[in-house]
Tab-separated table of C-alpha atoms in Angstrom:
chain	number	residue	atom	x	y	z
A	10	MET	CA	0.000	0.000	0.000
A	11	ARG	CA	2.856	2.407	0.685
A	12	THR	CA	4.068	1.914	-2.897
A	13	ILE	CA	0.597	2.703	-4.186
A	14	PHE	CA	0.444	5.839	-2.031
A	15	ASN	CA	3.811	7.130	-3.220
A	16	LYS	CA	2.981	6.424	-6.866
A	17	ALA	CA	-0.351	8.241	-6.604
A	18	LEU	CA	1.240	11.129	-4.704
A	19	LEU	CA	3.793	11.613	-7.466
A	20	GLU	CA	1.074	11.680	-10.122
A	21	ILE	CA	-0.968	14.209	-8.143
A	22	ALA	CA	2.080	16.387	-7.404
A	23	GLU	CA	2.890	16.568	-11.121
A	24	LYS	CA	-0.430	18.361	-11.605
A	25	ASP	CA	-0.484	20.325	-8.351
A	26	PRO	CA	2.630	22.438	-7.673
A	27	ARG	CA	1.396	23.241	-4.165
A	28	ILE	CA	2.269	19.768	-2.848
A	29	HIS	CA	5.428	19.514	-0.725
A	30	MET	CA	6.838	16.465	1.077
A	31	VAL	CA	8.426	16.768	4.523
A	32	LEU	CA	10.254	13.828	6.129
A	33	ALA	CA	12.123	13.054	9.327
A	34	ASP	CA	14.946	11.041	7.753
A	35	ILE	CA	12.906	7.985	6.833
A	36	GLY	CA	11.102	6.408	3.903
A	37	TYR	CA	14.016	5.531	1.663
A	38	GLY	CA	13.234	3.024	-1.046
A	39	GLU	CA	9.843	4.626	-1.675
A	40	ILE	CA	10.171	8.418	-1.769
A	41	GLU	CA	13.091	8.808	-4.196
A	42	GLY	CA	10.690	9.413	-7.072
A	43	PHE	CA	9.261	12.501	-5.416
A	44	ALA	CA	12.666	13.733	-4.248
A	45	LYS	CA	14.133	13.481	-7.759
A	46	ALA	CA	11.118	14.935	-9.540
A	47	PHE	CA	10.573	17.851	-7.168
A	48	PRO	CA	13.768	18.579	-5.204
A	49	GLU	CA	12.572	22.119	-4.477
A	50	ARG	CA	9.447	20.662	-2.836
A	51	TYR	CA	11.166	17.957	-0.804
A	52	TYR	CA	12.511	18.519	2.725
A	53	ASN	CA	14.339	16.142	5.051
A	54	CYS	CA	14.319	17.615	8.552
A	55	GLY	CA	16.422	14.875	10.117
A	56	VAL	CA	15.249	12.770	13.053
A	57	MET	CA	13.029	15.543	14.423
A	58	GLU	CA	9.357	14.703	13.983
A	59	GLN	CA	8.205	17.740	15.956
A	60	HIS	CA	10.249	20.007	13.704
A	61	MET	CA	8.960	18.151	10.629
A	62	THR	CA	5.379	18.907	11.665
A	63	GLY	CA	6.128	22.568	12.358
A	64	VAL	CA	7.822	22.976	8.979
A	65	ALA	CA	4.864	21.298	7.267
A	66	CYS	CA	2.441	23.645	9.008
A	67	GLY	CA	4.467	26.669	7.866
A	68	ILE	CA	4.492	25.410	4.286
A	69	ALA	CA	0.734	24.878	4.389
A	70	MET	CA	0.093	28.312	5.899
A	71	GLU	CA	1.713	29.822	2.807
A	72	GLY	CA	-1.037	28.356	0.628
A	73	ASN	CA	0.550	24.981	-0.097
A	74	VAL	CA	-0.237	21.364	0.735
A	75	ALA	CA	2.296	19.638	2.989
A	76	VAL	CA	2.746	15.896	3.455
A	77	THR	CA	4.468	14.518	6.546
A	78	TYR	CA	5.511	10.905	6.104
A	79	SER	CA	6.986	8.363	8.493
A	80	ILE	CA	6.459	4.913	9.950
A	81	ALA	CA	4.235	3.624	12.760
A	82	ASN	CA	3.564	6.193	15.484
A	83	PHE	CA	6.446	8.551	14.634
A	84	PRO	CA	4.468	11.033	12.465
A	85	THR	CA	1.608	11.127	14.989
A	86	LEU	CA	2.273	10.458	18.665
A	87	ARG	CA	5.868	11.690	18.773
A	88	CYS	CA	4.747	15.097	17.503
A	89	LEU	CA	1.201	15.171	18.861
A	90	GLU	CA	1.526	18.611	20.444
A	91	GLN	CA	2.610	20.140	17.136
A	92	ILE	CA	-0.248	18.402	15.317
A	93	ARG	CA	-2.716	19.739	17.872
A	94	ASN	CA	-1.422	23.281	18.310
A	95	ASP	CA	0.045	23.983	14.870
A	96	VAL	CA	-1.828	21.879	12.319
A	97	CYS	CA	-5.308	21.411	13.758
A	98	TYR	CA	-5.627	24.727	15.554
A	99	HIS	CA	-4.830	26.559	12.326
A	100	ASN	CA	-6.760	24.056	10.193
A	101	ALA	CA	-3.631	23.803	8.062
A	102	ASN	CA	-3.655	21.744	4.874
A	103	VAL	CA	-1.268	19.071	6.157
A	104	LYS	CA	-1.626	15.393	5.284
A	105	ILE	CA	-0.076	13.170	7.970
A	106	VAL	CA	0.855	9.808	6.472
A	107	ASN	CA	1.568	6.855	8.717
A	108	ILE	CA	3.173	3.863	7.000
A	109	GLY	CA	2.557	0.631	8.900
A	110	GLY	CA	-0.520	1.091	11.060
A	111	GLY	CA	-1.345	-1.394	13.798
A	112	VAL	CA	1.351	-3.996	14.392
A	113	SER	CA	2.826	-3.950	10.885
A	114	TYR	CA	6.267	-3.544	12.467
A	115	GLY	CA	5.571	-6.312	14.972
A	116	PRO	CA	9.139	-7.667	15.272
A	117	LEU	CA	10.418	-4.223	16.319
A	118	GLY	CA	8.315	-4.154	19.464
A	119	VAL	CA	5.951	-1.731	21.144
A	120	SER	CA	8.006	1.362	20.255
A	121	HIS	CA	7.177	0.690	16.590
A	122	HIS	CA	3.530	-0.275	17.052
A	123	SER	CA	0.814	2.134	15.997
A	124	THR	CA	-2.089	0.972	18.129
A	125	GLU	CA	-3.546	4.098	19.750
A	126	ASP	CA	-3.334	6.548	16.848
A	127	ILE	CA	-6.931	6.369	15.609
A	128	ALA	CA	-8.291	7.117	19.075
A	129	ILE	CA	-5.949	10.041	19.641
A	130	LEU	CA	-6.079	11.634	16.198
A	131	ARG	CA	-9.862	11.441	15.847
A	132	ALA	CA	-10.181	13.408	19.087
A	133	LEU	CA	-8.493	16.431	17.504
A	134	PRO	CA	-10.777	19.130	16.034
A	135	ASN	CA	-10.538	19.610	12.238
A	136	MET	CA	-8.763	16.252	11.759
A	137	VAL	CA	-10.042	13.764	9.171
A	138	VAL	CA	-8.995	10.135	9.829
A	139	VAL	CA	-8.698	7.778	6.850
A	140	VAL	CA	-7.771	4.081	7.060
A	141	PRO	CA	-7.795	2.359	3.630
A	142	CYS	CA	-7.969	-1.427	3.581
A	143	ASP	CA	-6.232	-2.462	0.354
A	144	ASN	CA	-4.420	-1.150	-2.711
A	145	PHE	CA	-7.600	0.053	-4.398
A	146	GLU	CA	-8.751	2.024	-1.371
A	147	ALA	CA	-5.214	3.300	-0.794
A	148	GLU	CA	-5.096	4.838	-4.265
A	149	ALA	CA	-8.628	6.180	-4.054
A	150	ALA	CA	-8.033	7.662	-0.607
A	151	THR	CA	-4.817	9.352	-1.762
A	152	HIS	CA	-6.661	11.152	-4.526
A	153	ALA	CA	-9.522	12.044	-2.179
A	154	ILE	CA	-7.430	13.631	0.570
A	155	PHE	CA	-5.610	15.873	-1.913
A	156	GLU	CA	-8.305	16.585	-4.462
A	157	ASP	CA	-11.491	16.614	-2.391
A	158	TYR	CA	-10.521	18.040	0.992
A	159	GLU	CA	-8.636	21.108	2.194
A	160	GLY	CA	-7.426	20.640	5.751
A	161	PRO	CA	-5.683	18.252	8.157
A	162	VAL	CA	-5.870	14.540	7.345
A	163	PHE	CA	-4.420	11.493	9.073
A	164	TYR	CA	-3.871	8.759	6.472
A	165	ARG	CA	-3.132	5.388	8.108
A	166	CYS	CA	-1.488	3.216	5.482
A	167	GLY	CA	-0.472	-0.432	5.374
A	168	TYR	CA	3.174	-1.420	5.172
A	169	LYS	CA	3.526	-3.965	2.370
A	170	ASN	CA	2.071	-7.113	0.789
A	171	GLU	CA	-1.524	-6.304	1.803
A	172	LYS	CA	-4.087	-8.462	0.019
A	173	ASP	CA	-6.837	-6.812	-2.007
A	174	ILE	CA	-10.354	-7.019	-0.662
A	175	HIS	CA	-12.228	-5.274	-3.461
A	176	HIS	CA	-12.787	-7.042	-6.758
A	177	VAL	CA	-12.611	-4.164	-9.218
A	178	ASP	CA	-10.459	-3.259	-12.189
A	179	ASN	CA	-9.319	0.102	-10.823
A	180	TYR	CA	-9.849	2.393	-7.860
A	181	LYS	CA	-12.310	4.648	-9.703
A	182	GLN	CA	-14.896	1.873	-9.675
A	183	LEU	CA	-15.107	2.132	-5.894
A	184	ASN	CA	-16.790	5.544	-6.071
A	185	PHE	CA	-14.706	6.374	-3.010
A	186	GLN	CA	-15.883	9.327	-0.925
A	187	LEU	CA	-14.501	10.563	2.358
A	188	GLY	CA	-17.021	9.854	5.088
A	189	LYS	CA	-18.954	7.265	3.060
A	190	ALA	CA	-18.429	3.591	3.885
A	191	ILE	CA	-18.170	0.918	1.198
A	192	THR	CA	-20.232	-2.268	1.370
A	193	VAL	CA	-17.977	-5.141	0.318
A	194	GLU	CA	-20.415	-8.024	0.869
A	195	GLU	CA	-24.197	-7.951	1.245
A	196	GLY	CA	-26.067	-9.749	4.019
A	197	ASP	CA	-28.907	-9.388	6.510
A	198	ASP	CA	-27.993	-11.702	9.396
A	199	CYS	CA	-25.160	-9.635	10.863
A	200	THR	CA	-22.876	-6.740	9.944
A	201	ILE	CA	-19.090	-6.773	10.156
A	202	ILE	CA	-17.578	-3.276	10.111
A	203	PHE	CA	-13.806	-3.053	9.707
A	204	CYS	CA	-11.078	-0.572	8.859
A	205	GLY	CA	-7.648	-1.157	7.394
A	206	PRO	CA	-5.935	-4.283	6.033
A	207	ILE	CA	-7.344	-6.438	8.851
A	208	GLY	CA	-10.439	-6.430	6.666
A	209	PHE	CA	-8.939	-9.293	4.661
A	210	GLU	CA	-9.335	-11.511	7.729
A	211	ALA	CA	-12.889	-10.250	8.209
A	212	GLN	CA	-13.744	-11.034	4.609
A	213	LYS	CA	-12.436	-14.596	4.956
A	214	ALA	CA	-14.558	-15.023	8.074
A	215	VAL	CA	-17.669	-13.706	6.322
A	216	LEU	CA	-17.199	-16.109	3.406
A	217	ALA	CA	-16.657	-19.011	5.802
A	218	ALA	CA	-19.785	-18.113	7.776
A	219	ARG	CA	-21.748	-18.024	4.532
A	220	GLU	CA	-20.944	-21.723	4.077
A	221	LYS	CA	-22.794	-22.278	7.373
A	222	GLY	CA	-25.835	-20.350	6.205
A	223	ILE	CA	-25.018	-17.047	7.920
A	224	ASN	CA	-25.106	-14.128	5.502
A	225	CYS	CA	-23.098	-11.207	6.825
A	226	ARG	CA	-22.900	-7.672	5.540
A	227	LEU	CA	-19.260	-6.576	5.298
A	228	ILE	CA	-18.542	-2.849	5.464
A	229	SER	CA	-15.242	-1.071	4.980
A	230	MET	CA	-15.347	1.994	7.229
A	231	HIS	CA	-12.346	3.607	5.579
A	232	THR	CA	-13.102	7.010	7.100
A	233	ILE	CA	-13.274	6.962	10.892
A	234	LYS	CA	-13.818	10.708	11.088
A	235	PRO	CA	-16.207	11.889	9.798
A	236	ILE	CA	-17.790	8.480	10.185
A	237	ASP	CA	-20.663	7.239	8.021
A	238	ARG	CA	-23.478	7.437	10.560
A	239	GLU	CA	-26.103	6.531	7.975
A	240	ALA	CA	-24.404	3.230	7.081
A	241	ILE	CA	-24.075	2.278	10.768
A	242	VAL	CA	-27.701	3.033	11.622
A	243	LYS	CA	-28.911	1.248	8.471
A	244	ALA	CA	-26.878	-1.843	9.398
A	245	ALA	CA	-28.200	-1.759	12.960
A	246	LYS	CA	-31.822	-1.571	11.840
A	247	GLU	CA	-31.534	-4.109	9.045
A	248	THR	CA	-29.313	-6.740	10.679
A	249	GLY	CA	-29.615	-6.098	14.424
A	250	LYS	CA	-26.088	-7.351	15.090
A	251	ILE	CA	-22.745	-5.585	14.579
A	252	ILE	CA	-19.163	-6.767	14.992
A	253	THR	CA	-16.320	-4.288	14.570
A	254	VAL	CA	-12.830	-5.476	13.621
A	255	GLU	CA	-9.705	-3.334	13.817
A	256	GLU	CA	-5.955	-3.588	14.340
A	257	HIS	CA	-5.978	-0.983	17.087
A	258	ASN	CA	-6.403	-0.739	20.828
A	259	LEU	CA	-9.908	-1.554	22.057
A	260	SER	CA	-10.224	1.921	23.550
A	261	GLY	CA	-11.230	4.785	21.303
A	262	GLY	CA	-10.875	3.221	17.867
A	263	LEU	CA	-13.382	2.096	15.251
A	264	GLY	CA	-15.446	0.044	17.706
A	265	SER	CA	-15.775	2.989	20.052
A	266	ALA	CA	-16.731	5.296	17.178
A	267	VAL	CA	-19.441	2.892	15.999
A	268	ALA	CA	-20.761	2.453	19.555
A	269	GLU	CA	-20.961	6.242	19.930
A	270	VAL	CA	-23.124	6.485	16.818
A	271	LEU	CA	-25.433	3.702	17.998
A	272	ALA	CA	-25.866	5.410	21.375
A	273	ASP	CA	-26.423	8.841	19.823
A	274	GLU	CA	-29.011	7.500	17.385
A	275	GLY	CA	-30.896	5.462	19.983
A	276	CYS	CA	-29.974	2.082	18.481
A	277	LEU	CA	-29.557	0.523	21.921
A	278	ASN	CA	-31.207	-2.815	21.184
A	279	VAL	CA	-28.411	-3.891	18.830
A	280	LYS	CA	-26.143	-6.778	19.724
A	281	MET	CA	-22.554	-5.599	19.375
A	282	LYS	CA	-19.083	-7.090	19.732
A	283	ARG	CA	-15.816	-5.163	19.382
A	284	MET	CA	-12.792	-7.125	18.181
A	285	ALA	CA	-9.518	-5.277	18.647
A	286	LEU	CA	-6.220	-5.416	20.463
A	287	PRO	CA	-6.843	-5.504	24.229
A	288	ASP	CA	-6.060	-2.460	26.337
A	289	VAL	CA	-2.457	-3.501	26.934
A	290	ASN	CA	1.005	-2.675	25.672
A	291	VAL	CA	1.672	-5.182	22.904
A	292	HIS	CA	5.010	-6.289	24.297
A	293	GLU	CA	5.037	-9.626	22.471
A	294	VAL	CA	7.455	-9.721	19.542
A	295	GLY	CA	6.521	-11.439	16.309
A	296	SER	CA	5.285	-10.896	12.784
A	297	GLN	CA	2.106	-8.975	12.098
A	298	GLN	CA	0.266	-12.189	11.272
A	299	TRP	CA	1.559	-13.933	14.399
A	300	LEU	CA	0.396	-11.035	16.564
A	301	ARG	CA	-3.014	-11.042	14.905
A	302	GLU	CA	-3.372	-14.720	15.754
A	303	TYR	CA	-2.069	-14.186	19.291
A	304	TYR	CA	-4.723	-11.529	19.916
A	305	HIS	CA	-7.526	-13.462	18.147
A	306	LEU	CA	-7.883	-11.133	15.172
A	307	THR	CA	-7.715	-13.701	12.371
A	308	ALA	CA	-10.528	-15.198	10.314
A	309	PRO	CA	-11.260	-18.281	12.499
A	310	PHE	CA	-11.754	-16.120	15.589
A	311	ILE	CA	-13.904	-13.612	13.709
A	312	GLU	CA	-16.007	-16.448	12.294
A	313	GLU	CA	-16.459	-17.804	15.811
A	314	GLU	CA	-17.780	-14.439	17.000
A	315	ILE	CA	-20.134	-14.315	14.006
A	316	CYS	CA	-21.564	-17.698	14.985
A	317	ASN	CA	-21.855	-16.642	18.635
A	318	ILE	CA	-23.701	-13.398	17.930
A	319	CYS	CA	-26.015	-15.096	15.420
A	320	LYS	CA	-27.115	-17.897	17.749
């Protein structure tokens, strides 16, 4: 997904001279295309994420579009104060790109996990939070955040080798819109709402449950803020059961956002289950897939919850 993002960014920047890229000495192997094509719009601030964010805000305040780009929690939590006070307070046109959301960098340990970012970033005024699930959504979301929205965006990207969930020829067929969820599979027995590449596990679970006669609706909630309230309420009324799946801490993420909508809209008779990382520091070391299995976020565990909630 990061390759798709960088390719799309380069294409957009060729048409829009306002776009500048600001890094904190990271991203090599992916960003050379931008650096070579637009050296006057490329800045490496060194290992100083706070400074990177301040520079990006200054660039944006001069009428440009700034992209900050780093891995895991470095472009978000390490410079949270600058994002809050500089970017969001001024509603600056800064796109904050996180490569490797969740436990993509699992072997590097908790310092390189990005498991609280959705909760924290969605709490900031003016911030849009986007979490694409596959290559098609990644490309569509890249175009949307630059072409359709002026203001702060947090773009939570996968790391590499993510499997596609959508069966389309190109991203334009998705009719991707910020704040509008995408229904991947239809069904009336239960609704699975997911965000990010973990959706591939959810899709496998939905297809397995279908073999048992349980028809689940599968929704990609690629925009956590503003969230698609209409899609959530519709799912609650039509299926009566909702399971959320995310590679994020249980507190404050997608599941919490969905629960907030259900409470606000009076949908309190809905059965709901949140599947996420528990409220702990993920101190175990292993691959992303191993950690997903360890914390019961793979297809067999999701299928089991589908069967439980549909009893």
